[in-house]
PDB file of N, CA, C and O in Angstrom:
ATOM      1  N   UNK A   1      91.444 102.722  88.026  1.00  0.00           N
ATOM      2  CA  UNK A   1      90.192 102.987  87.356  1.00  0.00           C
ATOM      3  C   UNK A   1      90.126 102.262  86.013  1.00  0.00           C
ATOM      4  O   UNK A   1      89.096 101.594  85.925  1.00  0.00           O
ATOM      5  N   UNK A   2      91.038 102.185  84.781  1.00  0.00           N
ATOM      6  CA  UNK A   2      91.602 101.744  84.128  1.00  0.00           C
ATOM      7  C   UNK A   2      90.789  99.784  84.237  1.00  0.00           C
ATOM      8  O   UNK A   2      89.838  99.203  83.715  1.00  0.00           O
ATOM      9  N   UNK A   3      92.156  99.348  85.467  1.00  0.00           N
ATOM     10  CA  UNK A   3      91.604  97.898  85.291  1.00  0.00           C
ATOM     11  C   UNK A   3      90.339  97.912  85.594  1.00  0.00           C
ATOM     12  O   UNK A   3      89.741  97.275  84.727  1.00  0.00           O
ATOM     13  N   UNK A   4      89.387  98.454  86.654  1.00  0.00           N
ATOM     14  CA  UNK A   4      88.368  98.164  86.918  1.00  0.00           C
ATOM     15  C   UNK A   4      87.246  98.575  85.552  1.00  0.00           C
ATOM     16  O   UNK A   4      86.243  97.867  85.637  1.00  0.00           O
ATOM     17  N   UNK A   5      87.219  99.057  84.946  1.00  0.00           N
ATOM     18  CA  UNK A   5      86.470  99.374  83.570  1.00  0.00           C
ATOM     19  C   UNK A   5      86.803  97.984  82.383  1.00  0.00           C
ATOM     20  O   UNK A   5      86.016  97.673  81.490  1.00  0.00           O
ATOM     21  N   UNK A   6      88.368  97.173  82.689  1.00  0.00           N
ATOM     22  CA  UNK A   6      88.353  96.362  81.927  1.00  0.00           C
ATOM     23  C   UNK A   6      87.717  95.282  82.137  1.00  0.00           C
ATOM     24  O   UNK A   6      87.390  94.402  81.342  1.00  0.00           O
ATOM     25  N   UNK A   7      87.438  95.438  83.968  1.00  0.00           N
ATOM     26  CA  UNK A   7      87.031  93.823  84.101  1.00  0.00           C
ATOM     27  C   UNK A   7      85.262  94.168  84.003  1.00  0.00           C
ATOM     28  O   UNK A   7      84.484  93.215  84.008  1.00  0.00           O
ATOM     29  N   UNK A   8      84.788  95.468  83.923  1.00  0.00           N
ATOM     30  CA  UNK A   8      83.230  95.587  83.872  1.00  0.00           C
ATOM     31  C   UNK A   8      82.968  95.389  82.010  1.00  0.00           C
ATOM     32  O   UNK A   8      82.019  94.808  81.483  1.00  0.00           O
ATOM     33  N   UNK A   9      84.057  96.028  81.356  1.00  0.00           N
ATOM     34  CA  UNK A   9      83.511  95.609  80.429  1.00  0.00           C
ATOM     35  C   UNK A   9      83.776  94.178  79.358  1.00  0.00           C
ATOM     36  O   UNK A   9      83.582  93.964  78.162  1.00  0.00           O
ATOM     37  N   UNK A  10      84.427  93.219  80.742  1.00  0.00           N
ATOM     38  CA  UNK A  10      84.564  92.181  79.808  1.00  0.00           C
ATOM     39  C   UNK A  10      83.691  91.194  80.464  1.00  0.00           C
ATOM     40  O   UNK A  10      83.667  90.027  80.073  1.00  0.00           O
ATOM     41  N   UNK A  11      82.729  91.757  81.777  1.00  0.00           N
ATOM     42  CA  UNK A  11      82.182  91.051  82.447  1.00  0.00           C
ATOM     43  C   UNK A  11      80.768  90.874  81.270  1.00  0.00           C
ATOM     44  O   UNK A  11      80.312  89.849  80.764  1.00  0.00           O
ATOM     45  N   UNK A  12      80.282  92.536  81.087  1.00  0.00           N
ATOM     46  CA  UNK A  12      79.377  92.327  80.110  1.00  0.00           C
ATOM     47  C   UNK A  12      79.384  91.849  78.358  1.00  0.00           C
ATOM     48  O   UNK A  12      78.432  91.850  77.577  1.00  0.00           O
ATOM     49  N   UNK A  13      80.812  91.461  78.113  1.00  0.00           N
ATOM     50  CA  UNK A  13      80.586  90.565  76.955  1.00  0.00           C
ATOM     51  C   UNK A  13      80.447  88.988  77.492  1.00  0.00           C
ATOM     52  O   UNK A  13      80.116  88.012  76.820  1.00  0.00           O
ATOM     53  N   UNK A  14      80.706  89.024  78.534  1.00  0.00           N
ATOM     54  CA  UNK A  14      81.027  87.396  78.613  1.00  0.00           C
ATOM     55  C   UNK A  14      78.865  87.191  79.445  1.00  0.00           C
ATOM     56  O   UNK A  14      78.299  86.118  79.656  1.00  0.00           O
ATOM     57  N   UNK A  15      78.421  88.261  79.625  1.00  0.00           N
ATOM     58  CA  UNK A  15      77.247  88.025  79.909  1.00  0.00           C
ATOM     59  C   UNK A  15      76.044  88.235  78.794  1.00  0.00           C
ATOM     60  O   UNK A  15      74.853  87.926  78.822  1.00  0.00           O
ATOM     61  N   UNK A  16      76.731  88.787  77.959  1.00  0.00           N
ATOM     62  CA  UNK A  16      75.595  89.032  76.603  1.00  0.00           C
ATOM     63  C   UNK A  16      75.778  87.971  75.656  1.00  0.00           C
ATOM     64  O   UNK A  16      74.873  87.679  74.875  1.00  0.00           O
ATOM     65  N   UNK A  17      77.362  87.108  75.665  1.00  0.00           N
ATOM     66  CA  UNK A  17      77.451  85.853  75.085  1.00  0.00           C
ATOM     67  C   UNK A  17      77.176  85.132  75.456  1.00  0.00           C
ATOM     68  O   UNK A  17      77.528  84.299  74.621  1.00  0.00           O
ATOM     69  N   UNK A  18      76.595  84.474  76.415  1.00  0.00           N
ATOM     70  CA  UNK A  18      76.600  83.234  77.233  1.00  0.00           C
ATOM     71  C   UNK A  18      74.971  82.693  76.572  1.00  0.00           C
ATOM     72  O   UNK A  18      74.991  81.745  75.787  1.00  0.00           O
ATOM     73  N   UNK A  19      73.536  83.375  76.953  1.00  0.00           N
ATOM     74  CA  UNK A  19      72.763  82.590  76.218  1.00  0.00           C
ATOM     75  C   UNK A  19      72.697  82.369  74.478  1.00  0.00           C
ATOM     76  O   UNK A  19      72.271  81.284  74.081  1.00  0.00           O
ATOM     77  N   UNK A  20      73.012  83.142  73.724  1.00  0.00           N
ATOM     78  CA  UNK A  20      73.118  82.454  72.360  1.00  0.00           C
ATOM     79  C   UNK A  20      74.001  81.450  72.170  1.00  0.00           C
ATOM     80  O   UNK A  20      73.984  80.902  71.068  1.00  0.00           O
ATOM     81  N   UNK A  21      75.044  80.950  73.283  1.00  0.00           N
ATOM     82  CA  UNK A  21      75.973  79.922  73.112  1.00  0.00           C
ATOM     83  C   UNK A  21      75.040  78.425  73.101  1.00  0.00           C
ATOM     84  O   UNK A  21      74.932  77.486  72.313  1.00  0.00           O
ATOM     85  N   UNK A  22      74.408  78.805  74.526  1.00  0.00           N
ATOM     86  CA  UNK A  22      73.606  77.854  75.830  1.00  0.00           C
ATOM     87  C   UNK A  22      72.241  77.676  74.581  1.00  0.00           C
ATOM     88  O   UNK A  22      71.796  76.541  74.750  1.00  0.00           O
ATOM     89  N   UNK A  23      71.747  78.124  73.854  1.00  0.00           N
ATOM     90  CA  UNK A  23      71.135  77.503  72.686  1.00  0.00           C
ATOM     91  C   UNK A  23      71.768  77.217  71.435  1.00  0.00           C
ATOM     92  O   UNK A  23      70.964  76.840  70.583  1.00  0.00           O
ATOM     93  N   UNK A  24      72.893  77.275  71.080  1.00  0.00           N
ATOM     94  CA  UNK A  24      73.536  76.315  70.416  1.00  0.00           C
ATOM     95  C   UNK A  24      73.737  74.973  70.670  1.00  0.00           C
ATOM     96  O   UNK A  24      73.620  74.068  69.843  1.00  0.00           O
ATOM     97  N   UNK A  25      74.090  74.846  72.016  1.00  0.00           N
ATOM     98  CA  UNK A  25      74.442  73.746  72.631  1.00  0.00           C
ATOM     99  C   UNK A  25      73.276  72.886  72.185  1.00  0.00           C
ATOM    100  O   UNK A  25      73.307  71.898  71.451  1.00  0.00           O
ATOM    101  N   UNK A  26      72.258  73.454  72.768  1.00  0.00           N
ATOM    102  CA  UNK A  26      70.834  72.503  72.912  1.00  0.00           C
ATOM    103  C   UNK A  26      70.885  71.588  71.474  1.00  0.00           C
ATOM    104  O   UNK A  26      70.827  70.378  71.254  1.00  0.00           O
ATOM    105  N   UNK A  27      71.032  72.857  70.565  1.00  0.00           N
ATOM    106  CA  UNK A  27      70.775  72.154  69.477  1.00  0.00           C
ATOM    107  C   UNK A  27      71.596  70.597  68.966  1.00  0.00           C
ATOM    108  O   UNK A  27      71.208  69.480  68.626  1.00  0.00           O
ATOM    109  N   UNK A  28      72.904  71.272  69.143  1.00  0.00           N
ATOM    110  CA  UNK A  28      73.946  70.241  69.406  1.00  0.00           C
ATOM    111  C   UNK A  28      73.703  68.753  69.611  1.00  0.00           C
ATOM    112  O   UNK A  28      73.854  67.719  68.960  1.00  0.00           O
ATOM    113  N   UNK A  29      73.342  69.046  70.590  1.00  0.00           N
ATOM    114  CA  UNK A  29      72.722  68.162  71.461  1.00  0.00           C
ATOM    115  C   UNK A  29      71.773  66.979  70.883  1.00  0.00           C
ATOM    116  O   UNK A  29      72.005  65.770  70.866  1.00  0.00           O
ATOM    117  N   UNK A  30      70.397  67.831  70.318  1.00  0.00           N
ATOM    118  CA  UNK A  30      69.737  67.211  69.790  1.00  0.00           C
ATOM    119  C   UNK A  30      70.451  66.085  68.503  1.00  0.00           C
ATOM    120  O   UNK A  30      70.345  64.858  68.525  1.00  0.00           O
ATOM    121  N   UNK A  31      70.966  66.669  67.746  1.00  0.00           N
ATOM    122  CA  UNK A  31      71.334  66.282  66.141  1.00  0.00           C
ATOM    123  C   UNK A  31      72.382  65.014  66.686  1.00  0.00           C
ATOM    124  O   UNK A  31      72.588  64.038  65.964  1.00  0.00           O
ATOM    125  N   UNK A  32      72.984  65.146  67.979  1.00  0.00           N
ATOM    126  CA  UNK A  32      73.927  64.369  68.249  1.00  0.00           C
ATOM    127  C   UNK A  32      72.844  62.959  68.921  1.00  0.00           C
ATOM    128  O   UNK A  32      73.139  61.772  68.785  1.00  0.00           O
ATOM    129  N   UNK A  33      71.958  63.322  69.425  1.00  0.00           N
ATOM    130  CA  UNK A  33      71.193  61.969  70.015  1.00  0.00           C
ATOM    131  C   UNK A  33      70.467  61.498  68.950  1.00  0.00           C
ATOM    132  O   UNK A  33      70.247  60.293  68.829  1.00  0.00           O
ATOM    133  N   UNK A  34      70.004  62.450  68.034  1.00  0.00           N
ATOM    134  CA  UNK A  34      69.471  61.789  66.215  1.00  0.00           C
ATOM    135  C   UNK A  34      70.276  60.984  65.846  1.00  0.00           C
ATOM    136  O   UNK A  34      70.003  59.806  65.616  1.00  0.00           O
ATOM    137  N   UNK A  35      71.623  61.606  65.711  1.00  0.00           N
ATOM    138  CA  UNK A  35      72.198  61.094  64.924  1.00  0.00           C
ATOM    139  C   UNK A  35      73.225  59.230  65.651  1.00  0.00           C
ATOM    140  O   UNK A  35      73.820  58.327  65.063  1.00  0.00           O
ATOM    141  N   UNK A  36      72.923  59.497  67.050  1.00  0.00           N
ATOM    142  CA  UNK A  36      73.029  58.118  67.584  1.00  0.00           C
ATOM    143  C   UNK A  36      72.125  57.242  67.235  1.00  0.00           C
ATOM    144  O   UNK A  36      72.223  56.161  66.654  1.00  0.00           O
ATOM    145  N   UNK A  37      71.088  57.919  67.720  1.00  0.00           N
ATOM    146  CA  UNK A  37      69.497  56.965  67.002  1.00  0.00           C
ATOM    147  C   UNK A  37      69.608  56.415  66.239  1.00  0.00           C
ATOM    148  O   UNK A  37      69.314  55.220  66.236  1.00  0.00           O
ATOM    149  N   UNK A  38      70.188  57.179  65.030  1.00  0.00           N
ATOM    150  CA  UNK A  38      69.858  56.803  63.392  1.00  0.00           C
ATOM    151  C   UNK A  38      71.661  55.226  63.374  1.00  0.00           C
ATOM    152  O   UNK A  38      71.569  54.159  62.767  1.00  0.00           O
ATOM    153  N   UNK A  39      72.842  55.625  64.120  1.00  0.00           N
ATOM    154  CA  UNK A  39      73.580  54.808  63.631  1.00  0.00           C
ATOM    155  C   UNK A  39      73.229  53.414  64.558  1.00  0.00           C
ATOM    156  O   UNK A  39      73.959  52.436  64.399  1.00  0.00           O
ATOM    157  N   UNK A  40      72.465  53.368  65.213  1.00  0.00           N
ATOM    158  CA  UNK A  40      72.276  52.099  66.286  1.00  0.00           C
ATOM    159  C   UNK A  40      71.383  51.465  65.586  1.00  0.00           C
ATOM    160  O   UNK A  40      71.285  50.238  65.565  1.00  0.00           O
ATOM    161  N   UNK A  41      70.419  52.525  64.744  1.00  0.00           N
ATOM    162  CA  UNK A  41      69.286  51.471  63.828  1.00  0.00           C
ATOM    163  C   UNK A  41      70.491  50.493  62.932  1.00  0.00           C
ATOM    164  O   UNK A  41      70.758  49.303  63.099  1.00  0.00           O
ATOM    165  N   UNK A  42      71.233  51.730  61.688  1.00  0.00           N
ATOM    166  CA  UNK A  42      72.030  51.320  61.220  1.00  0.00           C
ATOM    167  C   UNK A  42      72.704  49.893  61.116  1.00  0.00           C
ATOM    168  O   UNK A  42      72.838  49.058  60.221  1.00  0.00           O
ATOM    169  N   UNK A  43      73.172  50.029  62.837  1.00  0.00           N
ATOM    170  CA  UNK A  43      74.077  48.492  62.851  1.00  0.00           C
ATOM    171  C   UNK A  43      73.317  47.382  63.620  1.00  0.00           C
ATOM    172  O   UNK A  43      73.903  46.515  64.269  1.00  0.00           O
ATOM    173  N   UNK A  44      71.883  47.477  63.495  1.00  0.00           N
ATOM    174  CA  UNK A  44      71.347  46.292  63.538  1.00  0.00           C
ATOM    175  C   UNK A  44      70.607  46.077  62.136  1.00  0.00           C
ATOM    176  O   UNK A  44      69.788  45.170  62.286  1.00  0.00           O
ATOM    177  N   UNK A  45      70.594  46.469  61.104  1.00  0.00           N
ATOM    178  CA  UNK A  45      70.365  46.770  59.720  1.00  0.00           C
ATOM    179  C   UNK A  45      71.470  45.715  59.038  1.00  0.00           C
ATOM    180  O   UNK A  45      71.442  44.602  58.514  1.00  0.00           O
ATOM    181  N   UNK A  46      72.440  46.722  59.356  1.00  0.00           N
ATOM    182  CA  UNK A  46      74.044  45.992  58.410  1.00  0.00           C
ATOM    183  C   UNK A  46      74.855  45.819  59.133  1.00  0.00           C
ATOM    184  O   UNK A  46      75.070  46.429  60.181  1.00  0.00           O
ATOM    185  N   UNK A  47      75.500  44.846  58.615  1.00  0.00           N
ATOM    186  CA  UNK A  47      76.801  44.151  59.155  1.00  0.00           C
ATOM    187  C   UNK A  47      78.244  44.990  59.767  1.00  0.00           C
ATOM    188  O   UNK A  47      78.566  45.792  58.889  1.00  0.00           O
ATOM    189  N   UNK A  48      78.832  45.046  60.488  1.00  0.00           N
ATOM    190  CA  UNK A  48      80.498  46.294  60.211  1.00  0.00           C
ATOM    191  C   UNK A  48      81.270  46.193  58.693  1.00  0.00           C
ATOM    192  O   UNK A  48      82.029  47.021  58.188  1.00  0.00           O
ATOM    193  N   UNK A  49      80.847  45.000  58.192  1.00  0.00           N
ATOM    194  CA  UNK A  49      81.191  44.775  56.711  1.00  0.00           C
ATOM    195  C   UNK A  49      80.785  45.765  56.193  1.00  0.00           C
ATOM    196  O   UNK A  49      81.587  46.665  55.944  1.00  0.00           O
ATOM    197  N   UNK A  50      79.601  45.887  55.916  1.00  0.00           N
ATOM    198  CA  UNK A  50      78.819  47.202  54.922  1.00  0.00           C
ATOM    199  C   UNK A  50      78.952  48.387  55.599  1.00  0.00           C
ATOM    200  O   UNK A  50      78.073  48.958  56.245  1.00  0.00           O
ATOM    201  N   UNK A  51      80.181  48.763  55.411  1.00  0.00           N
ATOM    202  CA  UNK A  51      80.069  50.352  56.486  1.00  0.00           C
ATOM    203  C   UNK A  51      79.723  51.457  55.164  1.00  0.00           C
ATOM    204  O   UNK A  51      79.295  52.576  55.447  1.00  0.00           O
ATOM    205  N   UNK A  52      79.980  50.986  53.449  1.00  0.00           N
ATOM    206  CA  UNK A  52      79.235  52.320  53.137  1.00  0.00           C
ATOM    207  C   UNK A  52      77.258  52.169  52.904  1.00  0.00           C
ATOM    208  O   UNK A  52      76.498  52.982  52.377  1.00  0.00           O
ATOM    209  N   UNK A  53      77.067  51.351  53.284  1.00  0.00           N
ATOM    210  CA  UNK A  53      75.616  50.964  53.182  1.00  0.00           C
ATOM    211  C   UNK A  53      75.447  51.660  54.576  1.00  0.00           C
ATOM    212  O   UNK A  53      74.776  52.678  54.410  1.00  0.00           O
ATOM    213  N   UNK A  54      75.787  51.500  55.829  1.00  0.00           N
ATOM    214  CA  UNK A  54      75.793  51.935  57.050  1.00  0.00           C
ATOM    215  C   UNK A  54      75.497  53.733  57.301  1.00  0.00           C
ATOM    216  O   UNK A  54      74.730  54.510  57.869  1.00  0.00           O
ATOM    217  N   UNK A  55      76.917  53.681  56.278  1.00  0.00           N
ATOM    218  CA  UNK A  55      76.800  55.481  56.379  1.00  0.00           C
ATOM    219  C   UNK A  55      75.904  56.215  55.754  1.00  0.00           C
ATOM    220  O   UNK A  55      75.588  57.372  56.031  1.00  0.00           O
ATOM    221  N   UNK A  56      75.195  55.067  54.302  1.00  0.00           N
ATOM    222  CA  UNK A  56      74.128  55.539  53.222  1.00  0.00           C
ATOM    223  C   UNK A  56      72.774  56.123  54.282  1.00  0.00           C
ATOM    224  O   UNK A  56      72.176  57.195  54.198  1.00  0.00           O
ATOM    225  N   UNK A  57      72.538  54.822  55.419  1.00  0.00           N
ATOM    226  CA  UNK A  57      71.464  54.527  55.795  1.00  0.00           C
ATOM    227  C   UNK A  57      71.340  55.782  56.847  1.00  0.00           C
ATOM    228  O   UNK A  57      70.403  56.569  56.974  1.00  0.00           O
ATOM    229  N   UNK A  58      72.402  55.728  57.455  1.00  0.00           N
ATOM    230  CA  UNK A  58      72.598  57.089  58.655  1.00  0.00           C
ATOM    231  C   UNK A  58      72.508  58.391  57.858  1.00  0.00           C
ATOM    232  O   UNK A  58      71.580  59.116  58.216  1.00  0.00           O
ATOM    233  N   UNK A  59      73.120  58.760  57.050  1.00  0.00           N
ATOM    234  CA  UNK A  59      72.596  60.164  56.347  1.00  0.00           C
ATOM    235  C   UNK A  59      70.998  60.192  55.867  1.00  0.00           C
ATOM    236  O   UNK A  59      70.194  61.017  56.302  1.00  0.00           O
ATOM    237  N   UNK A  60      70.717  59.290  55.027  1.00  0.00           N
ATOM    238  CA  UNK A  60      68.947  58.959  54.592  1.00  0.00           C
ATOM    239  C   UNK A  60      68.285  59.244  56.025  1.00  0.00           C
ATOM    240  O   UNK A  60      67.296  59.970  55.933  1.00  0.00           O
ATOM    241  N   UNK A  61      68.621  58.818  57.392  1.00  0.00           N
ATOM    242  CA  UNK A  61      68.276  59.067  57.900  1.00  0.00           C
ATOM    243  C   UNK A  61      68.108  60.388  58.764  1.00  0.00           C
ATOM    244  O   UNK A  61      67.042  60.882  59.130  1.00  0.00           O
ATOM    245  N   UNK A  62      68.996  60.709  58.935  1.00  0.00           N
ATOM    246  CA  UNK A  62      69.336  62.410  59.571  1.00  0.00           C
ATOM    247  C   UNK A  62      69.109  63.130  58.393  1.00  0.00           C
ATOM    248  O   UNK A  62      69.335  64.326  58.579  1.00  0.00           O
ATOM    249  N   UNK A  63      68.633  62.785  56.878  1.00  0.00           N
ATOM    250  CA  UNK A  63      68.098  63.753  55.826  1.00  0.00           C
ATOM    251  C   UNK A  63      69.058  64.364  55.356  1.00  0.00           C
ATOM    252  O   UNK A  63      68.675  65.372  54.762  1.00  0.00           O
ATOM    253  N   UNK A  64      70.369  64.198  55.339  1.00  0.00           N
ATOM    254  CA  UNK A  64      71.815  64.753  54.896  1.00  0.00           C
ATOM    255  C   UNK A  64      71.895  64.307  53.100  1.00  0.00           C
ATOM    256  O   UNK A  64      72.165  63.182  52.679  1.00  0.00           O
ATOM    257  N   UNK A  65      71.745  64.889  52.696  1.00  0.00           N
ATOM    258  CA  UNK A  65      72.112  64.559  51.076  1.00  0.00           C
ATOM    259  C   UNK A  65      73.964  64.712  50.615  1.00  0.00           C
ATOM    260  O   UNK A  65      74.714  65.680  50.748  1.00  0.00           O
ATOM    261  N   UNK A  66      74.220  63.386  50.075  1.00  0.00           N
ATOM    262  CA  UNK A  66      75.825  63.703  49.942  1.00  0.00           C
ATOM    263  C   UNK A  66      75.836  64.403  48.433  1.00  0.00           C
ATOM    264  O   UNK A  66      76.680  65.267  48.196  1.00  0.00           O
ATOM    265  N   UNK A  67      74.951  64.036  47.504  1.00  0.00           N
ATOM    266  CA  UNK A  67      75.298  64.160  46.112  1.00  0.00           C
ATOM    267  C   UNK A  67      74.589  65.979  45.914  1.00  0.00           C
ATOM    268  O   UNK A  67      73.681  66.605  46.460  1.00  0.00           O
ATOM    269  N   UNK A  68      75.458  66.235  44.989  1.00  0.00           N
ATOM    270  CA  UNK A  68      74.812  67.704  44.401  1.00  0.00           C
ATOM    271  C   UNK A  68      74.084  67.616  43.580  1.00  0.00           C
ATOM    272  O   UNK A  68      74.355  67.005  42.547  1.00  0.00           O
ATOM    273  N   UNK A  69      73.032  68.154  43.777  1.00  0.00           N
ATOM    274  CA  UNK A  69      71.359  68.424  42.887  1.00  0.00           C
ATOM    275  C   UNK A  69      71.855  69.236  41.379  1.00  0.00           C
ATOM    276  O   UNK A  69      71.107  69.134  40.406  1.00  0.00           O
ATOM    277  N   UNK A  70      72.889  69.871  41.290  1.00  0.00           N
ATOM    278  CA  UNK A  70      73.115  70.741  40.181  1.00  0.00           C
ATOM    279  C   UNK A  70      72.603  69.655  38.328  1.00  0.00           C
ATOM    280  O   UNK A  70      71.644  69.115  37.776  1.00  0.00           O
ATOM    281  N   UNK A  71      74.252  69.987  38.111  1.00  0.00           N
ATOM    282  CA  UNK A  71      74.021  69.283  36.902  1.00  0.00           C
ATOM    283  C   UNK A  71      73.168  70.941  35.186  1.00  0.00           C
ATOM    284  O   UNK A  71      72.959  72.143  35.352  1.00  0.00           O
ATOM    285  N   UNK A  72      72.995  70.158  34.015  1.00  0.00           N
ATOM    286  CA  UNK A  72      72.038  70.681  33.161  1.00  0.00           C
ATOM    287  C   UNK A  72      70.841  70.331  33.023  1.00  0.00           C
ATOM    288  O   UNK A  72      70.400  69.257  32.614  1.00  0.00           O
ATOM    289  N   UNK A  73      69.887  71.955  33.633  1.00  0.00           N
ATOM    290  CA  UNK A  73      68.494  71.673  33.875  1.00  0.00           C
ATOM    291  C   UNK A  73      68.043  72.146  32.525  1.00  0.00           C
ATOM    292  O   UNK A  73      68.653  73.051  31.954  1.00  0.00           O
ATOM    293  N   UNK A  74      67.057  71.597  32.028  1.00  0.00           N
ATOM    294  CA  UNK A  74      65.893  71.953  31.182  1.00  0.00           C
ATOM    295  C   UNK A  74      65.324  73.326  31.377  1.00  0.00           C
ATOM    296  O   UNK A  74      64.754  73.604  32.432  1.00  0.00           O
ATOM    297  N   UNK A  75      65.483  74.393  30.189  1.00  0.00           N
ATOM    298  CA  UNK A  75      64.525  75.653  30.172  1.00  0.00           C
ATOM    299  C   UNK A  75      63.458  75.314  30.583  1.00  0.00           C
ATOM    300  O   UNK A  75      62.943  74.212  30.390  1.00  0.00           O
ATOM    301  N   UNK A  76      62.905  76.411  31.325  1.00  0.00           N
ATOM    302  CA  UNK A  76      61.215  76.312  31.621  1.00  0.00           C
ATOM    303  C   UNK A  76      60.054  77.062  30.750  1.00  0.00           C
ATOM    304  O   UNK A  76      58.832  77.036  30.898  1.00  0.00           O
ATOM    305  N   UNK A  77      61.048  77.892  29.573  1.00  0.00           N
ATOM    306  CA  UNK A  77      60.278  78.177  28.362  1.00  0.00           C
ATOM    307  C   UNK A  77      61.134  78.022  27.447  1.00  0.00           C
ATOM    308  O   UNK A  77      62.266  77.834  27.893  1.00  0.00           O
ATOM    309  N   UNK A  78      60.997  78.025  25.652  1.00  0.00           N
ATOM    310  CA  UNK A  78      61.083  77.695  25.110  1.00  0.00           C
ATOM    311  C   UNK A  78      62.302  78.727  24.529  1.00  0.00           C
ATOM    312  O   UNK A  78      63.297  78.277  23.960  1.00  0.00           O
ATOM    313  N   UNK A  79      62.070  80.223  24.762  1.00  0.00           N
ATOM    314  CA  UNK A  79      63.029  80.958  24.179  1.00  0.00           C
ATOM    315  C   UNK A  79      62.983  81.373  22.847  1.00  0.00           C
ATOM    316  O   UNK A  79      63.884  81.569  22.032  1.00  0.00           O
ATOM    317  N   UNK A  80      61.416  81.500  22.751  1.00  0.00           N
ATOM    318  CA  UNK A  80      60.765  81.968  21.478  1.00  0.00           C
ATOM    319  C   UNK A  80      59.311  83.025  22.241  1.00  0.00           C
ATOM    320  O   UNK A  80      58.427  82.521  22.933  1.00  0.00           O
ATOM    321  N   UNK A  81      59.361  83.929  22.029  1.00  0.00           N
ATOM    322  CA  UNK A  81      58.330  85.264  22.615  1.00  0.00           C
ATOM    323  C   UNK A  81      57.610  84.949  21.513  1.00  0.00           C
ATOM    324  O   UNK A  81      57.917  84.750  20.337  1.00  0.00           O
ATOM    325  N   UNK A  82      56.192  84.937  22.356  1.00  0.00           N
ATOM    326  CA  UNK A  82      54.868  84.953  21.631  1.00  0.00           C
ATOM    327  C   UNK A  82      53.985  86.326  21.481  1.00  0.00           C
ATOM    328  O   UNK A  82      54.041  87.294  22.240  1.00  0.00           O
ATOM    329  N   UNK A  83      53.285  86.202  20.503  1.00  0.00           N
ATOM    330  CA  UNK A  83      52.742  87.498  19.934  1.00  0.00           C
ATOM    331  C   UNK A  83      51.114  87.024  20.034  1.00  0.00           C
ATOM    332  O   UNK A  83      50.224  87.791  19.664  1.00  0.00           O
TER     333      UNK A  83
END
């Protein structure tokens, strides 16, 4: 009784996991044929010489930002209360 309860209840995890996987994939999928797209433009663009111009052009393209936006921003008021 025992095993048979283990294999029902591992039947229903392996059936409640299976479609949120099966749309991961998809996605996968997609970003991976973008991201072929974008390096085939790439290397008719630039040479194998320019491979960091190559990799510039493939991120610009798939919209990947390498650099951090941070840095010191400017107050957006002055830090003087008005009356």
């Amino acid at each position: 009784m025992k095993g048979l309860t283990a294999i029902v209840l591992a039947a229903a995890f392996v059936a409640a996991g299976t479609p949120a996987f099966a749309g991961k994939e998809g996605k996968n999928d997609l970003r991976a044929q973008r991201e072929a797209s974008c390096k085939a433009q790439a290397a008719k663009k630039y040479s194998a010489l320019h491979f960091i111009k190559r990799n510039q052009f493939v991120n610009n393209c798939m919209g990947v930002t390498t650099t951090a936006k941070g840095g010191k921003r400017t107050p957006t008021t002055t830090g003087q209360r008005s009356m």
